[in-house]
Coordinates of C-alpha atoms in Angstrom, one line a residue:
Chain A
G159 CA 114.5 108.3 89.0
E160 CA 117.1 109.1 92.2
N161 CA 119.5 106.1 91.8
V162 CA 122.1 106.0 95.5
E163 CA 125.5 103.6 94.9
Q164 CA 127.6 103.5 98.9
H165 CA 130.6 102.2 98.3
P166 CA 132.3 99.7 100.8
S167 CA 129.9 97.6 101.5
T168 CA 131.8 96.2 104.1
L169 CA 134.7 98.0 106.2
S170 CA 136.9 96.3 108.9
V171 CA 138.4 99.9 111.2
Q172 CA 140.7 98.8 114.0
E173 CA 139.4 100.5 117.2
G174 CA 140.3 104.2 117.7
D175 CA 140.9 104.7 113.9
S176 CA 138.9 106.8 111.7
A177 CA 135.6 105.2 109.3
V178 CA 135.5 107.2 106.2
I179 CA 132.0 105.9 104.3
K180 CA 130.8 107.4 100.9
C181 CA 127.9 107.9 99.0
T182 CA 127.1 109.2 95.4
Y183 CA 123.3 110.3 94.0
S184 CA 122.5 111.0 90.3
D185 CA 119.2 113.5 90.8
S186 CA 120.5 117.2 91.1
A187 CA 117.6 117.8 92.4
S188 CA 118.1 116.4 95.9
N189 CA 119.5 118.3 98.9
Y190 CA 118.2 116.0 102.0
F191 CA 121.2 113.6 102.7
P192 CA 120.2 111.6 105.7
W193 CA 122.1 108.8 107.1
Y194 CA 120.9 106.2 109.1
K195 CA 122.7 103.4 112.0
Q196 CA 120.7 99.7 112.0
E197 CA 122.1 97.6 115.1
L198 CA 122.1 94.3 114.5
G199 CA 117.5 93.3 114.5
K200 CA 116.6 96.7 115.1
R201 CA 115.3 99.4 113.4
P202 CA 117.6 101.8 110.9
Q203 CA 117.9 104.8 112.9
L204 CA 119.4 108.5 111.7
I205 CA 122.5 109.6 113.3
I206 CA 123.6 112.8 111.0
D207 CA 121.8 114.3 107.4
I208 CA 123.0 117.1 105.9
R209 CA 121.0 119.8 103.6
S210 CA 122.3 121.1 100.5
N211 CA 123.1 124.7 101.4
V212 CA 126.1 123.2 103.4
G213 CA 128.5 120.9 102.3
E214 CA 130.5 120.1 106.4
K215 CA 128.3 118.9 109.6
K216 CA 129.5 117.7 112.8
D217 CA 128.3 115.8 115.7
Q218 CA 131.2 114.7 118.0
R219 CA 132.8 112.1 116.2
I220 CA 130.1 111.7 113.1
A221 CA 130.8 114.5 110.4
V222 CA 129.2 114.3 107.1
T223 CA 130.4 116.2 104.0
L224 CA 128.9 117.2 100.8
N225 CA 130.3 118.0 97.5
K226 CA 127.2 119.2 95.5
T227 CA 128.8 119.6 92.5
A228 CA 130.2 116.0 91.8
K229 CA 126.9 114.9 93.7
H230 CA 128.5 113.0 96.4
F231 CA 128.3 112.8 100.2
S232 CA 130.4 111.1 102.8
L233 CA 130.5 110.2 106.3
H234 CA 133.5 110.0 108.3
I235 CA 133.1 108.3 112.4
T236 CA 136.7 109.5 114.3
E237 CA 138.3 107.2 117.1
T238 CA 135.7 104.7 116.7
Q239 CA 134.0 102.4 119.5
P240 CA 133.3 98.8 119.6
E241 CA 130.0 99.6 119.5
D242 CA 130.3 101.9 116.0
S243 CA 129.9 98.1 114.2
A244 CA 126.5 98.8 112.7
V245 CA 125.2 98.7 109.3
Y246 CA 125.5 102.0 107.6
F247 CA 122.9 103.2 105.1
C248 CA 123.2 106.8 103.9
A249 CA 120.2 108.5 101.7
A250 CA 118.8 111.2 99.6
S251 CA 115.8 112.8 98.8
T252 CA 114.0 115.6 96.8
P253 CA 112.2 118.6 97.8
R254 CA 109.4 117.4 95.7
D255 CA 108.2 114.9 98.1
D256 CA 109.6 112.4 101.0
K257 CA 111.0 109.7 98.8
I258 CA 113.9 108.6 100.8
I259 CA 116.4 106.7 98.1
F260 CA 118.8 104.8 100.3
G261 CA 122.1 103.0 99.8
K262 CA 122.7 99.3 99.6
G263 CA 124.3 99.7 103.1
T264 CA 127.6 99.3 104.9
R265 CA 128.6 96.9 107.5
L266 CA 131.4 98.6 110.1
H267 CA 133.4 96.1 112.5
I268 CA 135.6 97.8 114.7
L269 CA 138.4 95.6 115.0
P270 CA 139.5 95.8 118.8
Chain B
K17 CA 104.9 110.4 121.7
A18 CA 104.9 106.6 120.8
G19 CA 106.8 106.4 118.0
V20 CA 105.8 103.6 114.9
T21 CA 104.1 100.2 115.3
Q22 CA 104.4 97.6 113.0
T23 CA 101.5 94.4 112.8
P24 CA 102.4 91.4 113.3
R25 CA 106.0 91.2 113.9
Y26 CA 106.8 87.8 112.2
L27 CA 104.8 86.3 109.5
I28 CA 105.0 82.4 107.9
K29 CA 103.2 82.4 105.3
T30 CA 103.2 79.1 102.4
R31 CA 103.2 79.9 98.7
G32 CA 100.8 81.3 96.2
Q33 CA 99.1 83.1 99.6
Q34 CA 98.6 86.9 99.9
V35 CA 99.8 88.8 103.0
T36 CA 98.6 92.1 104.7
L37 CA 100.9 93.9 107.4
S38 CA 100.4 97.4 108.9
C39 CA 102.0 100.5 110.2
S40 CA 100.4 103.0 112.3
P41 CA 102.7 106.1 112.2
I42 CA 104.1 108.6 114.4
S43 CA 100.5 111.3 115.8
G44 CA 101.2 113.9 113.0
H45 CA 102.7 112.7 110.5
R46 CA 100.9 112.0 107.3
S47 CA 104.0 110.7 105.6
V48 CA 104.2 106.4 105.2
S49 CA 107.1 104.9 103.5
W50 CA 107.7 101.3 102.9
Y51 CA 110.9 100.1 102.7
Q52 CA 111.8 96.2 101.9
Q53 CA 114.9 94.3 103.3
T54 CA 116.9 91.5 101.7
P55 CA 120.7 90.7 102.4
G56 CA 122.9 92.5 100.2
Q57 CA 120.1 94.4 98.7
G58 CA 119.7 97.4 101.2
L59 CA 116.4 98.9 102.1
Q60 CA 114.4 99.4 98.8
F61 CA 111.8 102.2 98.3
L62 CA 108.3 100.3 97.7
F63 CA 105.7 103.0 97.9
E64 CA 105.0 106.4 99.6
Y65 CA 101.7 107.6 100.7
F66 CA 100.7 110.8 101.4
S67 CA 97.2 111.6 102.9
E68 CA 95.2 108.5 101.5
T69 CA 97.4 108.4 98.0
Q70 CA 100.4 106.8 96.5
R71 CA 102.3 109.5 95.8
N72 CA 105.7 107.5 95.3
K73 CA 105.5 104.0 93.3
G74 CA 109.7 102.1 93.4
N75 CA 109.8 99.3 91.4
F76 CA 108.0 95.7 92.0
P77 CA 105.9 93.9 90.9
G78 CA 102.0 95.1 90.8
R79 CA 101.2 92.2 93.6
F80 CA 103.0 94.6 95.7
S81 CA 100.0 97.7 96.6
G82 CA 99.1 99.3 99.9
R83 CA 96.9 101.5 101.4
Q84 CA 96.5 104.5 104.0
F85 CA 93.3 105.5 106.0
S86 CA 92.1 108.6 106.8
N87 CA 94.3 108.1 110.6
S88 CA 97.5 107.8 108.0
R89 CA 97.8 104.4 109.4
S90 CA 99.1 102.2 106.2
E91 CA 98.9 99.2 105.1
M92 CA 100.5 96.9 102.4
N93 CA 99.9 93.3 100.0
V94 CA 101.4 91.1 98.9
S95 CA 99.8 89.3 96.7
T96 CA 100.0 85.6 95.3
L97 CA 103.3 85.1 97.6
E98 CA 106.6 84.0 96.0
L99 CA 109.3 82.8 98.1
G100 CA 111.9 85.2 96.6
D101 CA 109.6 87.6 99.1
S102 CA 111.0 86.8 102.6
A103 CA 112.6 89.8 104.0
L104 CA 112.4 92.4 106.5
Y105 CA 109.6 94.9 105.7
L106 CA 109.8 97.9 107.3
C107 CA 108.1 101.4 107.1
A108 CA 108.7 105.0 107.8
S109 CA 106.9 107.7 109.0
S110 CA 107.8 111.5 108.2
A111 CA 106.0 114.6 108.4
G112 CA 105.4 114.7 104.3
T113 CA 105.8 118.5 104.0
G114 CA 108.7 117.8 101.8
G115 CA 111.0 120.8 100.8
G116 CA 114.0 119.0 102.3
N117 CA 111.9 118.9 105.7
T118 CA 112.1 114.7 105.8
E119 CA 113.4 113.0 108.9
A120 CA 112.1 109.7 108.9
F121 CA 111.2 107.8 111.6
F122 CA 111.3 103.6 111.4
G123 CA 109.1 101.0 113.2
Q124 CA 110.7 98.3 113.9
G125 CA 110.2 95.9 110.8
T126 CA 107.3 92.8 109.7
R127 CA 109.5 89.5 109.3
L128 CA 108.2 87.9 105.9
T129 CA 108.9 84.4 105.6
V130 CA 107.5 82.5 102.6
V131 CA 107.9 79.1 102.7

């Protein structure tokens, strides 16, 4: 079955700098890659997603890139702010069904 | 549109007991997935139900089971509870049509503590 690896597990960046989180997946049939943000004590919420027919997607300070050949995808956050501090999860899903497999998460700390 | 609702929010159970958790998906959504969240292990997939049928299953022992009703509400059951079952259990609902249209919306979770 699908396996998603996520790195790093913890990331600390200075406020205003950029943060990058990387993920790899194993099932070449996967075609949907969402990213979720979970703030302390809250539910995970979708922040951006990308489908396999595009290589990059941007939404203000957040961007995702996808390399289907290498089976890896990344989340880029620019001009980080204190409210970006949270746990971020990458995930992958195949067109067969709605099974979404998550990485183990990255705890992002934004330092003042 | 009401979001995903999970009940109860908190539970404390004793080893050996069983527990039932409930999830009401977003109206119109037919797929409900369950995840176990523990520190360091992220969101581990338990199972997914679609139209009252278990469509996918993760790598959890048979003590973990679930079902889905005709109104798409889902329950999961854990029997013979162990200390290691202490976790946040999250359910997520989605349209269920597959094909890449799989945005999932999470409930707030049920925090289970086994003592």
